[in-house]
C-alpha atoms as a printed R data frame, in Angstrom:
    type eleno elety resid chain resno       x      y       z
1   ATOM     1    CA   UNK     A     1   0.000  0.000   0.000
2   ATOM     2    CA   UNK     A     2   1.291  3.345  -1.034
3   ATOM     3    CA   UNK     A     3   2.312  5.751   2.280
4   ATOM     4    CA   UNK     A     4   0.686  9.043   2.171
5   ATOM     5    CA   UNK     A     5   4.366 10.498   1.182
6   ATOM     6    CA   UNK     A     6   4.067  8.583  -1.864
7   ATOM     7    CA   UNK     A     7   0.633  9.578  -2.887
8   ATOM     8    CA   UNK     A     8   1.178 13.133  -2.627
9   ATOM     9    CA   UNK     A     9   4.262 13.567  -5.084
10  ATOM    10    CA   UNK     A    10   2.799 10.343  -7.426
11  ATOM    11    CA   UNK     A    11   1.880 12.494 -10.927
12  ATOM    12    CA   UNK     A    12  -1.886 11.900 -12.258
13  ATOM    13    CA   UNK     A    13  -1.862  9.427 -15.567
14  ATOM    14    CA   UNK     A    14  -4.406 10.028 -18.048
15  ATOM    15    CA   UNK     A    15  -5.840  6.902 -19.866
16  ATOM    16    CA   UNK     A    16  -4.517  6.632 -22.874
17  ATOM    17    CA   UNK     A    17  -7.349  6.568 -24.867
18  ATOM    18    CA   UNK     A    18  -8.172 10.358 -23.605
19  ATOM    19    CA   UNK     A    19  -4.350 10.912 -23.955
20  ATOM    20    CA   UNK     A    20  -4.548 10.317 -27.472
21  ATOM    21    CA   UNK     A    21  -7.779 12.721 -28.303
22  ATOM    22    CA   UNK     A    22  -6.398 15.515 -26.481
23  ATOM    23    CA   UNK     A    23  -2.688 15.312 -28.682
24  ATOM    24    CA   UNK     A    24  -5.367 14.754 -31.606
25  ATOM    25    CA   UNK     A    25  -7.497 16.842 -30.800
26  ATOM    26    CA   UNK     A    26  -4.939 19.950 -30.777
27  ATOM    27    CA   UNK     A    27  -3.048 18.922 -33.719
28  ATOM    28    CA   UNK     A    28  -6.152 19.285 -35.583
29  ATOM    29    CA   UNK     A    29  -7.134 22.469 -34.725
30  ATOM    30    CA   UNK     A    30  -3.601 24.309 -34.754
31  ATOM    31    CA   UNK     A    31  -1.548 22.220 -37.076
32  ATOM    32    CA   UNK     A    32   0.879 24.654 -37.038
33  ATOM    33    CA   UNK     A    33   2.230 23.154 -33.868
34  ATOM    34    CA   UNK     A    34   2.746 19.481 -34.184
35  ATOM    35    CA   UNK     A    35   6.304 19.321 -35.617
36  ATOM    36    CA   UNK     A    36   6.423 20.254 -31.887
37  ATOM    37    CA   UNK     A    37   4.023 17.780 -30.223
38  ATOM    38    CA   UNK     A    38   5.866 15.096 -32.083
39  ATOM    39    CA   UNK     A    39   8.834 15.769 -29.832
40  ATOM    40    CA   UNK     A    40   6.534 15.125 -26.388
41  ATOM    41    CA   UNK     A    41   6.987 11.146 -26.841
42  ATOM    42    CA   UNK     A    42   6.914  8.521 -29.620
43  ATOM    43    CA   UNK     A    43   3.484  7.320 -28.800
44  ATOM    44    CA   UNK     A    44   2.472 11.433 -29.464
45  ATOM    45    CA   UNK     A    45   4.160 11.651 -32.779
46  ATOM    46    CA   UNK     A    46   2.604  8.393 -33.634
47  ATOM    47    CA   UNK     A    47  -0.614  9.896 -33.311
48  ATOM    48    CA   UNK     A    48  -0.304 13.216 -34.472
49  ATOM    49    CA   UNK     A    49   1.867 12.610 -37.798
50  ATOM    50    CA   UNK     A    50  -0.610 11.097 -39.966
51  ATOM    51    CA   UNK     A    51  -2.557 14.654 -39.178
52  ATOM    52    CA   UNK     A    52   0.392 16.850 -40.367
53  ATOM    53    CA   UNK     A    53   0.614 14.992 -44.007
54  ATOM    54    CA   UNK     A    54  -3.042 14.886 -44.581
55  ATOM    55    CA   UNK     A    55  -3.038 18.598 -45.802
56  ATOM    56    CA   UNK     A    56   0.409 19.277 -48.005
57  ATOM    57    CA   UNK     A    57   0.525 22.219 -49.989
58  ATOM    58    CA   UNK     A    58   3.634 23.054 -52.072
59  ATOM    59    CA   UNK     A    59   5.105 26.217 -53.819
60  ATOM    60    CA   UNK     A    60   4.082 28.309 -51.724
61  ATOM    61    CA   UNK     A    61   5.365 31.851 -51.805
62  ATOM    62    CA   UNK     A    62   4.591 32.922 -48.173
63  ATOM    63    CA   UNK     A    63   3.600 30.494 -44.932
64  ATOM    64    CA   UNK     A    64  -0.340 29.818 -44.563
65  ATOM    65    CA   UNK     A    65  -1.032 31.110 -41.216
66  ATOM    66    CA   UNK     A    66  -1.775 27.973 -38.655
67  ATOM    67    CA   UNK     A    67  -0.178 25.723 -40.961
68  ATOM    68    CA   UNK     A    68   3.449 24.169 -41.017
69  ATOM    69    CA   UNK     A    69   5.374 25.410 -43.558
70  ATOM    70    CA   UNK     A    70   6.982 22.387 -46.203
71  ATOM    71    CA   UNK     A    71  10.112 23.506 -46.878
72  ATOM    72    CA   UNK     A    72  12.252 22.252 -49.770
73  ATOM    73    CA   UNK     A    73  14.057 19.628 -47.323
74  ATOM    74    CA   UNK     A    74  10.681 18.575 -45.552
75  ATOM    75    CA   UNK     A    75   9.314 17.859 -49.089
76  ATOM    76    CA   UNK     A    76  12.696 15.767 -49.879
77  ATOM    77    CA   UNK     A    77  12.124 14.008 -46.634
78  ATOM    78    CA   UNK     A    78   8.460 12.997 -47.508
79  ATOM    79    CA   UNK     A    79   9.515 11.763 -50.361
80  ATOM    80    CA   UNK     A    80  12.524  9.609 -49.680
81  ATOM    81    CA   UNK     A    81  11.715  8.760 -46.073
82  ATOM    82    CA   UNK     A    82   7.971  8.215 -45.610
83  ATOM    83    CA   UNK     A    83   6.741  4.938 -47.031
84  ATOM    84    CA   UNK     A    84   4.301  4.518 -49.926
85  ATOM    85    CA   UNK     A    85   1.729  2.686 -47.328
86  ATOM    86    CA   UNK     A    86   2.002  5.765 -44.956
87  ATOM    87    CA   UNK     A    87   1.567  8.454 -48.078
88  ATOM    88    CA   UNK     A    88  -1.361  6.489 -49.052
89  ATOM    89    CA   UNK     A    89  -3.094  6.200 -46.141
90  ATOM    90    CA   UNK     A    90  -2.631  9.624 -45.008
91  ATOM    91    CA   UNK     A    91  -2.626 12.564 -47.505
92  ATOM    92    CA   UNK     A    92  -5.711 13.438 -48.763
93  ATOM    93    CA   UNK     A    93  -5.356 17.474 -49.650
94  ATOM    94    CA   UNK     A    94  -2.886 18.214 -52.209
95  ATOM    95    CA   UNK     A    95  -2.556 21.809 -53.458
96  ATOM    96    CA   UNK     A    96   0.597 22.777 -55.448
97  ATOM    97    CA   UNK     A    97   0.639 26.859 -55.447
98  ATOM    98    CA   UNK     A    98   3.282 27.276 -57.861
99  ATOM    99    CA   UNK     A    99   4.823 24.704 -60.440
100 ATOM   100    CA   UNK     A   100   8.212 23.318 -59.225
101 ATOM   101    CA   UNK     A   101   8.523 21.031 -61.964
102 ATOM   102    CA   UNK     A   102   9.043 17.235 -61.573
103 ATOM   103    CA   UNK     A   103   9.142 17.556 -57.909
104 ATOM   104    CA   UNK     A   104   5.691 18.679 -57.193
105 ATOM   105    CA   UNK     A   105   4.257 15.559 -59.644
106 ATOM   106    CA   UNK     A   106   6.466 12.653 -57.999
107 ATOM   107    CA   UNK     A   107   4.867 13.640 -54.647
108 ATOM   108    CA   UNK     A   108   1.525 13.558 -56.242
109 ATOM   109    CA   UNK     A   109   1.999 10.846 -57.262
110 ATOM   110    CA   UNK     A   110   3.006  8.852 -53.869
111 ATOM   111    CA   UNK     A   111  -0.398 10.551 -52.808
112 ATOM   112    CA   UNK     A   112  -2.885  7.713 -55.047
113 ATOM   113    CA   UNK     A   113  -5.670  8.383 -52.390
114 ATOM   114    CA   UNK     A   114  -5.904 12.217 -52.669
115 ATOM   115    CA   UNK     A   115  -9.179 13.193 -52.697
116 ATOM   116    CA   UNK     A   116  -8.984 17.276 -53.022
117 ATOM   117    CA   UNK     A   117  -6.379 18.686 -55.769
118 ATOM   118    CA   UNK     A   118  -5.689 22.032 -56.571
119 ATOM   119    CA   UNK     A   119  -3.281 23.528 -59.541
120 ATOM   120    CA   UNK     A   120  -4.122 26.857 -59.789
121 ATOM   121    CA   UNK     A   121  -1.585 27.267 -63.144
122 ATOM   122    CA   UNK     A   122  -2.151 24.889 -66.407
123 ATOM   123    CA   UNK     A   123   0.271 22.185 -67.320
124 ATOM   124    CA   UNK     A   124  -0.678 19.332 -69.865
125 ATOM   125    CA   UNK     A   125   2.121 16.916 -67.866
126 ATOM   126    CA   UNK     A   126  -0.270 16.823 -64.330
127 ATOM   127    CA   UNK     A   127  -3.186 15.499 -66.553
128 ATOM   128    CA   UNK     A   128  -1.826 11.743 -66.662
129 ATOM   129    CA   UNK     A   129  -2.010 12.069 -62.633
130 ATOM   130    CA   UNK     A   130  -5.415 13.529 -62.002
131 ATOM   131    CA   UNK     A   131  -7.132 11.843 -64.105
132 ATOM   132    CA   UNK     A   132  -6.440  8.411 -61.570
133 ATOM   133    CA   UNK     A   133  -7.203  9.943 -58.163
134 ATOM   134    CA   UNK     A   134 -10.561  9.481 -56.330
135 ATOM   135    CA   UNK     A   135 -11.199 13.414 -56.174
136 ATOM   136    CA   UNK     A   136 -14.117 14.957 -54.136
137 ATOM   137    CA   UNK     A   137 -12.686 18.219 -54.723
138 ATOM   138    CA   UNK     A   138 -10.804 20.136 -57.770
139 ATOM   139    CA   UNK     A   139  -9.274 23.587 -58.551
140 ATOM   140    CA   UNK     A   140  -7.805 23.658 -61.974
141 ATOM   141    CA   UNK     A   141  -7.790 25.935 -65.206
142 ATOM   142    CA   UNK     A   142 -10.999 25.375 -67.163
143 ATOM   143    CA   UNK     A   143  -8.538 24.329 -70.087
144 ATOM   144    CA   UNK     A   144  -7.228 21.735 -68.214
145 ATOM   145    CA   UNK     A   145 -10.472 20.846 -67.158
146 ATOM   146    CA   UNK     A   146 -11.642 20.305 -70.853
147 ATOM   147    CA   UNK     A   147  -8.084 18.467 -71.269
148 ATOM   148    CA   UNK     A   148  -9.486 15.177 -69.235
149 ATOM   149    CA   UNK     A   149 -11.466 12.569 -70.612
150 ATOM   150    CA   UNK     A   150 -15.551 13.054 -69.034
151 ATOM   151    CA   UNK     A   151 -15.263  9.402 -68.181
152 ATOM   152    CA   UNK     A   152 -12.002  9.491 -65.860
153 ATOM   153    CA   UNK     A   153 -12.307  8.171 -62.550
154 ATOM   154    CA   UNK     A   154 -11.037 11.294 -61.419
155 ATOM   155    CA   UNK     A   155 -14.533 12.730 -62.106
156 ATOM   156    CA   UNK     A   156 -16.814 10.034 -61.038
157 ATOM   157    CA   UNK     A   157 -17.134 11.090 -57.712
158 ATOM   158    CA   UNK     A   158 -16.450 14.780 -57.822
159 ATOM   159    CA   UNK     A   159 -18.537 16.962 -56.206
160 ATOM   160    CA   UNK     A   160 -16.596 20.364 -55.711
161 ATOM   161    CA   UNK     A   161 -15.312 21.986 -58.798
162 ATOM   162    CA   UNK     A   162 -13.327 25.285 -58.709
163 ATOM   163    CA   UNK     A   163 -12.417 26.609 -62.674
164 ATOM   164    CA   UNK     A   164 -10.113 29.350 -63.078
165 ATOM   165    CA   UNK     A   165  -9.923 31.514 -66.230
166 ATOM   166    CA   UNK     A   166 -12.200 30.765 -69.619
167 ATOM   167    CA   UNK     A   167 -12.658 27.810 -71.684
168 ATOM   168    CA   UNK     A   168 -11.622 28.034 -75.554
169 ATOM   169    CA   UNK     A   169 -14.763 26.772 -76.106
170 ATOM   170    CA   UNK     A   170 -18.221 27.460 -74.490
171 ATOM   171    CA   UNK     A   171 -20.426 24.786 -75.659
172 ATOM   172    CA   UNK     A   172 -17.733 21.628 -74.812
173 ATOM   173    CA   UNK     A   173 -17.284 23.510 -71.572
174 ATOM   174    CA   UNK     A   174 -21.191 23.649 -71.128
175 ATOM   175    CA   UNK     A   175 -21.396 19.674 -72.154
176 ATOM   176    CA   UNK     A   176 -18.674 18.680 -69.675
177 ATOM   177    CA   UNK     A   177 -19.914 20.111 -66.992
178 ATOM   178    CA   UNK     A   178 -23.339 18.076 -67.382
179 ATOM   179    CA   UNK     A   179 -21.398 15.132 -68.019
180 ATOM   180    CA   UNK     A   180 -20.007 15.213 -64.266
181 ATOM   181    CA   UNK     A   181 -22.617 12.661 -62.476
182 ATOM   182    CA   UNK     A   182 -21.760 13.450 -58.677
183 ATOM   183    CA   UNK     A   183 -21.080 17.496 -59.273
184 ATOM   184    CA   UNK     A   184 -23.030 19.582 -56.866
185 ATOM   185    CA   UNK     A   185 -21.134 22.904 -55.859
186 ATOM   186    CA   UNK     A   186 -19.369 24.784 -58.761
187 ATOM   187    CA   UNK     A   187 -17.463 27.580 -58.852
188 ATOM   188    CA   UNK     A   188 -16.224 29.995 -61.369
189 ATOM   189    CA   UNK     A   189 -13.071 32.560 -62.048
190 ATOM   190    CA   UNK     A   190 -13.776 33.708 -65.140
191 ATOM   191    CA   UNK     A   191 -15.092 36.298 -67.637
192 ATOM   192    CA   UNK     A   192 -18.313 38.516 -66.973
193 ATOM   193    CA   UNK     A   193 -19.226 37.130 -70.923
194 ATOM   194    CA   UNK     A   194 -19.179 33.647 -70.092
195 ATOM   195    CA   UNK     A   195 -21.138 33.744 -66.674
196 ATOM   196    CA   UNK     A   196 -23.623 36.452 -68.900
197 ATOM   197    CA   UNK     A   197 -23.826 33.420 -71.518
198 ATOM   198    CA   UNK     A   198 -23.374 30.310 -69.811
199 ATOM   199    CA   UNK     A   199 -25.023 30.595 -66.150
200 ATOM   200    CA   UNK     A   200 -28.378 29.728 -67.213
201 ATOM   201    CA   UNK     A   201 -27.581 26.815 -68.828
202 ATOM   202    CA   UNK     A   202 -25.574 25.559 -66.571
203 ATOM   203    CA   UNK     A   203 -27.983 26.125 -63.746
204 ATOM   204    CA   UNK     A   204 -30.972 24.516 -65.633
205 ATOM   205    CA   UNK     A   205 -29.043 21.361 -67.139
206 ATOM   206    CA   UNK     A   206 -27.429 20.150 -63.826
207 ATOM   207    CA   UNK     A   207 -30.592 20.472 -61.410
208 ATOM   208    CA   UNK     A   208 -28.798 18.789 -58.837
209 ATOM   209    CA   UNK     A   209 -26.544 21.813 -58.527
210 ATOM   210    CA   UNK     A   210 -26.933 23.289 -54.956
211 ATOM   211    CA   UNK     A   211 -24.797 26.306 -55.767
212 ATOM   212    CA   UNK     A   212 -23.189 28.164 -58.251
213 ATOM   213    CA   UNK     A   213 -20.253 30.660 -56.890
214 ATOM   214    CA   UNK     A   214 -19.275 33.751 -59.104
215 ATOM   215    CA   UNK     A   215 -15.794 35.429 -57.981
216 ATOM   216    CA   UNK     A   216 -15.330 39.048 -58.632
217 ATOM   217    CA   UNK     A   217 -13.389 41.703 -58.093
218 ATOM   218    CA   UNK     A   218 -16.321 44.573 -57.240
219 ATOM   219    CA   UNK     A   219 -19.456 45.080 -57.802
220 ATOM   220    CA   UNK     A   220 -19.250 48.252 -60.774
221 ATOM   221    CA   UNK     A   221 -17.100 45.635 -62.760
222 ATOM   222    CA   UNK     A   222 -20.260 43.143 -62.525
223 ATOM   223    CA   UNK     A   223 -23.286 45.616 -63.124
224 ATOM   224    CA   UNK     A   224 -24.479 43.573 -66.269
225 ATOM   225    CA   UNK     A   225 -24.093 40.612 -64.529
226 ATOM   226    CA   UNK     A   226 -25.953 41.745 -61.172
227 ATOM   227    CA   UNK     A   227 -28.738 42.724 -63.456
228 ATOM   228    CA   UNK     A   228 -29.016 38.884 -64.987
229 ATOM   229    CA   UNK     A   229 -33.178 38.111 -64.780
230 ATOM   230    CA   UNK     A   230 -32.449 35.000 -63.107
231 ATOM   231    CA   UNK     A   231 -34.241 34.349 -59.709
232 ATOM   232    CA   UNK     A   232 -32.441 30.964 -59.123
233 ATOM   233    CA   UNK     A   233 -31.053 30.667 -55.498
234 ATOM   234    CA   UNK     A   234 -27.969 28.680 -56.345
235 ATOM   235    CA   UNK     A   235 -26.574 31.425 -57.806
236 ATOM   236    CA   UNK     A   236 -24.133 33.562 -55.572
237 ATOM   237    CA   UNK     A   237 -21.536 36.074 -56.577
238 ATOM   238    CA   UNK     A   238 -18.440 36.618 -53.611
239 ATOM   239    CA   UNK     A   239 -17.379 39.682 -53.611
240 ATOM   240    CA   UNK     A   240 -14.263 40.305 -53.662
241 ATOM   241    CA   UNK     A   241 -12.475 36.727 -53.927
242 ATOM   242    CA   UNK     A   242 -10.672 35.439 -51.006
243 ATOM   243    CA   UNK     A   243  -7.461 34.943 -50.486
244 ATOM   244    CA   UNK     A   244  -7.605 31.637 -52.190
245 ATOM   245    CA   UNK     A   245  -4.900 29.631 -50.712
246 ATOM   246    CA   UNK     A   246  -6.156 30.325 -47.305
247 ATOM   247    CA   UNK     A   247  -9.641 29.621 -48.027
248 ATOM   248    CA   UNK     A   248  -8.363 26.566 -49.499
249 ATOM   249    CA   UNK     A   249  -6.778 25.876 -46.428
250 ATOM   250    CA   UNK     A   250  -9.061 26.731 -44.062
251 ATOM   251    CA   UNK     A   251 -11.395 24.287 -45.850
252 ATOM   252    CA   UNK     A   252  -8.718 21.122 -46.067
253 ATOM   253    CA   UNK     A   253  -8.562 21.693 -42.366
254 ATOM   254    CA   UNK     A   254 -12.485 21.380 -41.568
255 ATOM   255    CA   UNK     A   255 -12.634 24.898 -40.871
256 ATOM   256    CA   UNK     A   256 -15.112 27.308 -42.930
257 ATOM   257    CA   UNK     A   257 -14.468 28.038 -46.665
258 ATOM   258    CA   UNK     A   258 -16.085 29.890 -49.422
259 ATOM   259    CA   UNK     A   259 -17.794 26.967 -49.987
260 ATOM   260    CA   UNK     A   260 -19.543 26.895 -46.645
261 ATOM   261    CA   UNK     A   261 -20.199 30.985 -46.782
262 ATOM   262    CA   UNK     A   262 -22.067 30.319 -50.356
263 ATOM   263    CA   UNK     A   263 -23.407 27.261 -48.867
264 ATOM   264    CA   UNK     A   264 -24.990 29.075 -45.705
265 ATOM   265    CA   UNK     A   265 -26.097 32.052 -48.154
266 ATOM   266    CA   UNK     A   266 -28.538 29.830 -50.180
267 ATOM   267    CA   UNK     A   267 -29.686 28.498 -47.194
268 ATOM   268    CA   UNK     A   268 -30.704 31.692 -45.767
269 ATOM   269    CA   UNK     A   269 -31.930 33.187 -48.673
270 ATOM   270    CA   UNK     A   270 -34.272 29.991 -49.075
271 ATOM   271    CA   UNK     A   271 -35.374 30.413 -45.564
272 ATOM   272    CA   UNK     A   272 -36.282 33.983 -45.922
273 ATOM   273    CA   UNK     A   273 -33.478 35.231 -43.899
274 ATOM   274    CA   UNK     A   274 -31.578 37.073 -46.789
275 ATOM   275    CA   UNK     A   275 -33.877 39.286 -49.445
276 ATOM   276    CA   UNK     A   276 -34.182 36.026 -52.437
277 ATOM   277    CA   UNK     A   277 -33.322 38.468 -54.949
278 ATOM   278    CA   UNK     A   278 -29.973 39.278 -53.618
279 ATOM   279    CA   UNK     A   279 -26.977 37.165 -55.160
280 ATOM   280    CA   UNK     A   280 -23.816 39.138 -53.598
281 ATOM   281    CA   UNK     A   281 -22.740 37.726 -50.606
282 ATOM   282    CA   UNK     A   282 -21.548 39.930 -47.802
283 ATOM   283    CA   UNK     A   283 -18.190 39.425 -48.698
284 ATOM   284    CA   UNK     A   284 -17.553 43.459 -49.240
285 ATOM   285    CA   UNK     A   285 -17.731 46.908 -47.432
286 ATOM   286    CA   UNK     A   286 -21.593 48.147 -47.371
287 ATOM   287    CA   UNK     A   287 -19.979 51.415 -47.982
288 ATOM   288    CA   UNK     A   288 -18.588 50.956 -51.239
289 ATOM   289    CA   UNK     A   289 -21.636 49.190 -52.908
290 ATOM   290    CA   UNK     A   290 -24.172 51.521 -51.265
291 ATOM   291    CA   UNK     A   291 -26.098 51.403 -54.135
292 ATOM   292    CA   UNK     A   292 -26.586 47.343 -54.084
293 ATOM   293    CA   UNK     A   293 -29.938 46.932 -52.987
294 ATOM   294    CA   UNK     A   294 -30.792 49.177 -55.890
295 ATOM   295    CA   UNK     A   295 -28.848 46.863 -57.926
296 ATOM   296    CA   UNK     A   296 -30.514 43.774 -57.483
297 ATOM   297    CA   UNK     A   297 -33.679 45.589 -57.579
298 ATOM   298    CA   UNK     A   298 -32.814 46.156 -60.926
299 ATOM   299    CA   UNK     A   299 -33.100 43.000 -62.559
300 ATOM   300    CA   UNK     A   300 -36.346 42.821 -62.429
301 ATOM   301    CA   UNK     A   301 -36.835 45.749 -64.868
């Protein structure tokens, strides 16, 4: 039986099982800090690790605020130390900010379970990869886009589709975006003429759509389209764009995205909450587009 000496300096123990859920826990919501948790005790880095190399992001100009920063050496180290069974089995958001050439595609391709992607620049060499992961989630350039075959499995379960820029052709753009069975939140960076021309169509042909996201840069710059007769709900401009790196981020993480803020717009517009007729979501200064209410008004004329 311990003495009462003992008792008194003895230092509390924590199941493990709670153990485990707390390191988890906070490695989840600041990743930033588990290089550092990994250094508390084996058992911690055991747990923890898999939740530092489920979000990698490469080429990055500047650090993502509450994220750890992949260095040059770190991405070496991934890929010459970490086995394929671990790389499978843990990364499954994969953005590549800027191109930095073979390296950035022999990572991807240890990732064969990534399920959201995004290459913000065009390259016809990443095609042969995407095209084979399960994706949920893609960012790309609508010519790459148009690049992959409709029947990939890359697309078969895609749900979330950011395009950046405008297709070289409206109509096969139009077509393969129908053609994506599972599709249900798109997004577009792109021309006012193409979302005056296209937004429609693409809102009537894919009536499982629940929203349709419109990125510009202020409201002036997007009178004609502000004025479009459309009354559809889905359809919900975010002005201006976020930072989109972060937002990607922020998303990968389980934290809230512009996909969420569109998401929860709809939703209150449906339920009254938010005037139907508005599309601009409160993404801006109420200052600068005084005039707004007057805008949407407008459409109607």
């Amino acid at each position: 039986m311990a003495t009462m000496n003992q008792m008194s300096y003895s230092e509390p123990i924590l199941p493990l099982e709670l153990e485990r859920i707390i390191f988890e826990s906070c490695a989840t919501s600041l990743p930033v800090f588990i290089p550092q948790l990994m250094l508390v005790a084996y058992r911690v880095k055991e747990w923890v690790e898999p939740i530092l190399y489920c979000v990698i992001c490469i080429g990055l100009d500047s650090p993502v605020p509450s994220f750890p920063h992949l260095k040059p050496e770190a991405i070496s180290f991934i890929m010459n130390k970490k086995s394929p069974d671990f790389l499978r089995n843990t990364v499954r958001h994969f953005m590549v900010e800027n191109d930095l050439g073979a390296t950035g595609k022999q990572l991807l391709e240890l990732c064969p379970t990534v399920q959201s992607l995004s290459i913000p620049f065009e390259g016809e060499e990443w095609d042969p990869i995407i095209v084979i992961l399960p994706l949920r989630r893609l960012d790309v350039d609508f010519r790459q886009f148009l690049r992959l075959p409709p029947t990939c499995a890359a697309f078969s379960c895609l749900t979330h589709l950011f395009l950046n820029g405008s297709p070289p052709n409206e109509k096969a753009a139009c077509m393969a975006l129908m053609a994506l069975p599972k599709l249900t939140h798109l997004s577009l960076n792109c021309t006012r003429l193409f979302v005056l021309t296209n937004s429609h169509r693409i809102l009537h042909s894919l009536p499982s759509l629940c929203v349709l996201v419109i990125f510009g840069s202020g409201v002036w710059h997007w009178r004609k389209v502000l004025q479009l007769p459309t009354r559809d709900l889905r359809f919900v401009m975010i002005i201006p764009a976020p930072d989109f790196t972060q937002d990607w981020h922020s998303g990968a993480g389980g934290g809230t995205d512009y996909w969420s803020t569109a998401g929860n717009f709809v939703a209150k517009r449906r339920a009254g909450e938010i005037d139907p007729l508005t599309y601009v979501c409160d993404a801006y200064k109420e200052s600068e587009y005084s005039n707004l209410a007057e805008l949407n008004l407008q459409r109607l004329g």
